[in-house]
Short mmCIF file of C-alpha atoms in Angstrom, two decimals:
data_model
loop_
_atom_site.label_atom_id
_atom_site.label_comp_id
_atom_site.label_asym_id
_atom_site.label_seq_id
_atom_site.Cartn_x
_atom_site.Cartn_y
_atom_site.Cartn_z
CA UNK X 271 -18.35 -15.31 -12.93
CA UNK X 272 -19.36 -14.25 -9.31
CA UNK X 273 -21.24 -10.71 -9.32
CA UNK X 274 -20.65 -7.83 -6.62
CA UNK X 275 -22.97 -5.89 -6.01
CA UNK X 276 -22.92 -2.86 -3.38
CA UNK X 277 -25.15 -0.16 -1.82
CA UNK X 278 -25.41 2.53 -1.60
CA UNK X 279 -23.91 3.64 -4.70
CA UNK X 280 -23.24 6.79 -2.78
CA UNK X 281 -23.66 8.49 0.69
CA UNK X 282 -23.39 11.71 1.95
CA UNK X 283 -21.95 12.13 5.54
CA UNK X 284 -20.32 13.77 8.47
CA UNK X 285 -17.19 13.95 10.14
CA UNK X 286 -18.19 11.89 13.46
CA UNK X 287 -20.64 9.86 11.53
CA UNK X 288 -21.21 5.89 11.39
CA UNK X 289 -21.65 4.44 7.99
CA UNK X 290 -21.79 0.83 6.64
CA UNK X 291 -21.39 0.13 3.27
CA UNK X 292 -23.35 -3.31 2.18
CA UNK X 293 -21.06 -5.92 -0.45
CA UNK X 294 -23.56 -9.05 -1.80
CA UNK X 295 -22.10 -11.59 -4.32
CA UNK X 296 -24.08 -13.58 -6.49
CA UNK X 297 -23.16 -17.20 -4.94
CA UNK X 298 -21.27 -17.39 -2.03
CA UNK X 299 -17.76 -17.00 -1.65
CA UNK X 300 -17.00 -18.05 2.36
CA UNK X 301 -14.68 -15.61 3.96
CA UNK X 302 -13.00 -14.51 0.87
CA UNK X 303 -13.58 -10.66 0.60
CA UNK X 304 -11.55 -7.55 1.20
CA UNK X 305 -12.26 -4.20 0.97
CA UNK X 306 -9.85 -1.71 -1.12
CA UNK X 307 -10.31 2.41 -0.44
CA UNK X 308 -9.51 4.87 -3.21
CA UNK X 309 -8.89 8.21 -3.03
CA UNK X 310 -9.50 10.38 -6.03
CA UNK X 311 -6.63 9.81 -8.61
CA UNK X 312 -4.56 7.44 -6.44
CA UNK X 313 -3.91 3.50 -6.19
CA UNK X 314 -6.71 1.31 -4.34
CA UNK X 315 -5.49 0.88 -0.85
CA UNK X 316 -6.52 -2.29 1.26
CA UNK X 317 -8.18 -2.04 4.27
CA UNK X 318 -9.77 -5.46 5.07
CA UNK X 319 -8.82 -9.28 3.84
CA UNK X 320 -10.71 -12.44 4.97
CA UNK X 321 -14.05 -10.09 5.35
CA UNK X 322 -12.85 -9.01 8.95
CA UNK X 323 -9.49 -8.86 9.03
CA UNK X 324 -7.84 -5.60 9.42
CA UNK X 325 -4.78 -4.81 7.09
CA UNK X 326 -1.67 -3.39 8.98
CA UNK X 327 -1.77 -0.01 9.68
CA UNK X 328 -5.28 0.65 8.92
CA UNK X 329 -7.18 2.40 11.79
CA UNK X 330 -9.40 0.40 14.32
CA UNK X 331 -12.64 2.31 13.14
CA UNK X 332 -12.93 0.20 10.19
CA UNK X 333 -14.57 -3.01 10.13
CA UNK X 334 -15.99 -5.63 8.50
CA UNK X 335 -17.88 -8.56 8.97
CA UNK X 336 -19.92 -11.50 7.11
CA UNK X 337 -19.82 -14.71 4.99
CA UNK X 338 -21.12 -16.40 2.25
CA UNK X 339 -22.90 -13.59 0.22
CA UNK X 340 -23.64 -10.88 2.65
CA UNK X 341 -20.84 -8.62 3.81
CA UNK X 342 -20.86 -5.35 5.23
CA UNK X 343 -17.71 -2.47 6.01
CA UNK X 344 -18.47 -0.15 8.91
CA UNK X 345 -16.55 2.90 9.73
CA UNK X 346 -17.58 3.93 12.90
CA UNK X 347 -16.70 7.72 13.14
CA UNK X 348 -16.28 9.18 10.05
CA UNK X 349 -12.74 11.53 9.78
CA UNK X 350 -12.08 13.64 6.96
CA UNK X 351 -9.63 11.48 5.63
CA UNK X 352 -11.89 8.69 4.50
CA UNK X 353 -14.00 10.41 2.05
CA UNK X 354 -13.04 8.16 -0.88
CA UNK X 355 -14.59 5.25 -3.21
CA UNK X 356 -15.17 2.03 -1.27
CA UNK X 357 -14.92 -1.18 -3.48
CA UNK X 358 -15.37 -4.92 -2.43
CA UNK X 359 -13.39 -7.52 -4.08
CA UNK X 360 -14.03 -11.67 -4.34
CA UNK X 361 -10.89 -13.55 -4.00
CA UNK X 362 -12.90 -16.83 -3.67
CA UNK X 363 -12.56 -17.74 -7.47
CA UNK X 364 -11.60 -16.82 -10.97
CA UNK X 365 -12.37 -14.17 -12.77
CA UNK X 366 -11.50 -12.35 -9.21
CA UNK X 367 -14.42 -9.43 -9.39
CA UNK X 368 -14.83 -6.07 -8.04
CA UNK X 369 -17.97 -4.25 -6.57
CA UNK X 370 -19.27 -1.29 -8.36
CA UNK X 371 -17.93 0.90 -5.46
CA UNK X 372 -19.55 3.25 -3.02
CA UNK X 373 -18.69 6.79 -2.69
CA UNK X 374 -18.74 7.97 0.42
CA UNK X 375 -18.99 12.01 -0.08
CA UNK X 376 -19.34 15.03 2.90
CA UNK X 377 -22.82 16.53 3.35
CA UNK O 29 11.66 1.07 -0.26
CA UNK O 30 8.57 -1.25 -1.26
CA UNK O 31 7.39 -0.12 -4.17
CA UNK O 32 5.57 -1.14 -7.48
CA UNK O 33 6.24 1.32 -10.31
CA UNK O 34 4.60 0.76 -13.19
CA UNK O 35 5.63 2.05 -16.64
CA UNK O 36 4.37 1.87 -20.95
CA UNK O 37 1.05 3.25 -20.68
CA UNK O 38 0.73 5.39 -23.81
CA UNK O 39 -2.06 6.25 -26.61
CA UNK O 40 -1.84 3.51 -29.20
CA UNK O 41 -4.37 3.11 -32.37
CA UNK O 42 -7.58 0.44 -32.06
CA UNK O 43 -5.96 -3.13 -33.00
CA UNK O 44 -2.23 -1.95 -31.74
CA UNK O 45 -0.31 -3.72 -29.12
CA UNK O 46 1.43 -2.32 -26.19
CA UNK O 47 3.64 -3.87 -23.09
CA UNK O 48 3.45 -2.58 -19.68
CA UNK O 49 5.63 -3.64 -17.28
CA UNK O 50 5.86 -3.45 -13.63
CA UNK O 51 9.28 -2.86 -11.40
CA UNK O 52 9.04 -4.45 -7.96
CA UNK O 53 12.08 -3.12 -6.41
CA UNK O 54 12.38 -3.32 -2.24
CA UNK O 55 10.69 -7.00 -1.43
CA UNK O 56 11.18 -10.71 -3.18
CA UNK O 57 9.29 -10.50 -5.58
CA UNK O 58 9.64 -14.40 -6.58
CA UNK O 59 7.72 -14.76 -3.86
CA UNK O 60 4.26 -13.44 -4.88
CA UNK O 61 1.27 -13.43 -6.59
CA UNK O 62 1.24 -10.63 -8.98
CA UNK O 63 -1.82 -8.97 -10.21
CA UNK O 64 -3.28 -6.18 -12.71
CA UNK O 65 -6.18 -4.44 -12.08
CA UNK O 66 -7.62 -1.46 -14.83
CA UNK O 67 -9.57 1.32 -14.32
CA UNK O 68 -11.51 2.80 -17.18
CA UNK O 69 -12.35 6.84 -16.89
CA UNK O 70 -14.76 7.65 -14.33
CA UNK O 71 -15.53 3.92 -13.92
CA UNK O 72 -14.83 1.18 -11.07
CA UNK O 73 -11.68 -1.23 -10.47
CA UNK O 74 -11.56 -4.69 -12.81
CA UNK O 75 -9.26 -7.38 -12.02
CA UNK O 76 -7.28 -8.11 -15.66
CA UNK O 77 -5.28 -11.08 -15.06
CA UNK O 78 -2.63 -12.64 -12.58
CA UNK O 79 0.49 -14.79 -12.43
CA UNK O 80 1.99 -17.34 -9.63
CA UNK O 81 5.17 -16.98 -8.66
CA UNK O 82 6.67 -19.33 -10.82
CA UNK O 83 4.94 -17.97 -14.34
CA UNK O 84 3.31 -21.53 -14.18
CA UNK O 85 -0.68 -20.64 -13.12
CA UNK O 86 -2.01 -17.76 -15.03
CA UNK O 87 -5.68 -16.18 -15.01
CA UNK O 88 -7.45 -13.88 -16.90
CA UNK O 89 -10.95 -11.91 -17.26
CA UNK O 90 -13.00 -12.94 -19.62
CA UNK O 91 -13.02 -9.63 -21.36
CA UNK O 92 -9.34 -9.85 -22.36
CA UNK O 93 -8.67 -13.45 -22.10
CA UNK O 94 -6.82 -14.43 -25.70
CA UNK O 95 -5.56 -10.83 -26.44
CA UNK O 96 -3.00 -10.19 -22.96
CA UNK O 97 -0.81 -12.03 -21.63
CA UNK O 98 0.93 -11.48 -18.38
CA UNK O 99 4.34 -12.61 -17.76
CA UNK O 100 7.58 -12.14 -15.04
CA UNK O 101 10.96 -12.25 -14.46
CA UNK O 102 11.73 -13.10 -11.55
CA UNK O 103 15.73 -12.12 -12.20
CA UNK O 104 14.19 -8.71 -13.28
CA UNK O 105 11.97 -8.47 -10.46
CA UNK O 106 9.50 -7.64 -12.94
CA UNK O 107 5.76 -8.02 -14.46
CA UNK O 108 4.54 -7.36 -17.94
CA UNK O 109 1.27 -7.14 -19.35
CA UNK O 110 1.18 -7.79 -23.42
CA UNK O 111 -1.91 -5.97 -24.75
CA UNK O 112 -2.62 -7.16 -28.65
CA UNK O 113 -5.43 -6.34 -30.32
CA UNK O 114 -6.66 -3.21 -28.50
CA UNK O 115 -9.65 -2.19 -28.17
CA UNK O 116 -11.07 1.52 -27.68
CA UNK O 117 -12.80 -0.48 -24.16
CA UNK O 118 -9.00 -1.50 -23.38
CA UNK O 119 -8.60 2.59 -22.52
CA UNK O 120 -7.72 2.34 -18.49
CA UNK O 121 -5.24 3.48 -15.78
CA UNK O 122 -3.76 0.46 -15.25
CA UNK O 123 -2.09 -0.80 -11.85
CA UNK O 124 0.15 -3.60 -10.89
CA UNK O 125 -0.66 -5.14 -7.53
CA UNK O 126 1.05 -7.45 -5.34
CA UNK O 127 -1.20 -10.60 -4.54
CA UNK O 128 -0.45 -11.89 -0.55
CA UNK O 129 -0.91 -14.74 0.78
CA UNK O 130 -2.56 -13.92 4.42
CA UNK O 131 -3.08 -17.39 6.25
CA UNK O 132 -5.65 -17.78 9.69
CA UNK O 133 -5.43 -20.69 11.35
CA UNK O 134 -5.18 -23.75 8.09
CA UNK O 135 -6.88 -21.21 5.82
CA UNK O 136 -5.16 -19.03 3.57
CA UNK O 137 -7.10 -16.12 2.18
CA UNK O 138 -4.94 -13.69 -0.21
CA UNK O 139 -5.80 -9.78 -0.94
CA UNK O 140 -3.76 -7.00 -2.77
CA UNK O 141 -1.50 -5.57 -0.64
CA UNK O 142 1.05 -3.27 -2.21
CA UNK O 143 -0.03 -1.24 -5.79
CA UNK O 144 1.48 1.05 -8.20
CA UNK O 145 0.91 4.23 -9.15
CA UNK O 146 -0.55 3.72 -12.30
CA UNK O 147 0.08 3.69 -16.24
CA UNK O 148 -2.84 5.27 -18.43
CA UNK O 149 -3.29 3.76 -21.53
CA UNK O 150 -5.64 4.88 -24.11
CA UNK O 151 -6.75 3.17 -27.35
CA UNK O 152 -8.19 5.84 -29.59
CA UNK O 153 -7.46 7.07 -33.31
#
């Protein structure tokens, strides 16, 4: 099975900040990568397909970008809204596999 | 309204069984990918199996591959997951997910798109 990995485990940020959020699998998996927000106690929302691709209704100041094992999620000025868990998921093969998630908290 | 609402979750003895299912009312649901995807307490998401459209491909992780099954009907616009021989690990929120297809230029790339609330189920004695 492909591993995730992703750092930071955590971050602590502002409102107005830029943070990126670094996903690395253990063999490469192309373009084949979204990223998935979650609020405390809610469903996983997606924000990202195709590493880069933003989902419908999702706000310009997310992004993403990379291939093969190295993939990174930037969002570029940090509203209060989008203090939540962060998780990367491979979509390239079977078992599909989550990243540990990163929680992006307010300092 | 587009919606997944799952339902079954429950607290069930170690070595019980338990069927979730998964209402897809508002979109055609024959026409997707479905998903499940648990999340133990305090832990992170893990992908649990999926189904094609027709019931005819199915996958599952390792970690439950032999003890669920997942299964649809299409007529009910509906997903199950079977859950035999739980296991105190098996204890999750789990969520039913719908799996698009998302094509750019001859390459098709799929993600989860629409998800459920949630059904907790918890394997304890």
């Amino acid at each position: 099975a492909i591993q995730m990995t992703q750092s930071p485990s955590s971050l602590s940020a502002s409102v107005g900040d830029s943070v990126t959020i670094t996903c690395r699998a253990s063999q490469g998996v192309r373009r084949d990568l979204g990223w998935y927000q979650q609020k405390a106690g809610k469903a996983p929302k997606l924000l990202i397909y195709a590493a880069s691709t933003l989902q419908s209704g999702v706000p310009s100041r997310f992004s993403g970008s990379g291939s093969g094992t190295d993939f990174t999620l930037t969002i570029s000025s940090l509203q209060p809204e989008d203090f939540a868990t962060y998780y990367c998921l491979q979509d390239y093969s079977y078992p599909r596999t989550f990243g540990p998630g990163t929680k992006v908290e307010v300092k | 309204e587009v919606q997944l609402v799952e339902s079954g979750g429950s607290l069930v003895q170690p070595g019980g069984s338990l069927r979730l299912s998964c209402a897809a009312p508002g979109f055609t649901f024959s026409n997707f990918w479905m998903t499940w995807v648990r999340q133990a307490p305090g832990k992170g998401l893990q992908w649990v199996a999926n189904i094609k459209q027709d019931g005819s491909e199915k996958y599952y992780a390792d970690s439950v591959k032999g003890r669920f099954t997942i299964s649809r009907d299409n007529a009910k616009n509906s997903l199950y997951l079977q859950m035999d021989s739980l296991r105190a690990e098996d204890t999750a929120v789990y969520y039913c997910a719908r799996d698009r297809d998302y094509y750019k230029s001859i390459i098709a790339y799929d993600a989860f798109d629409l998800w459920g609330q949630g059904t907790k189920v918890t394997v304890s004695s």
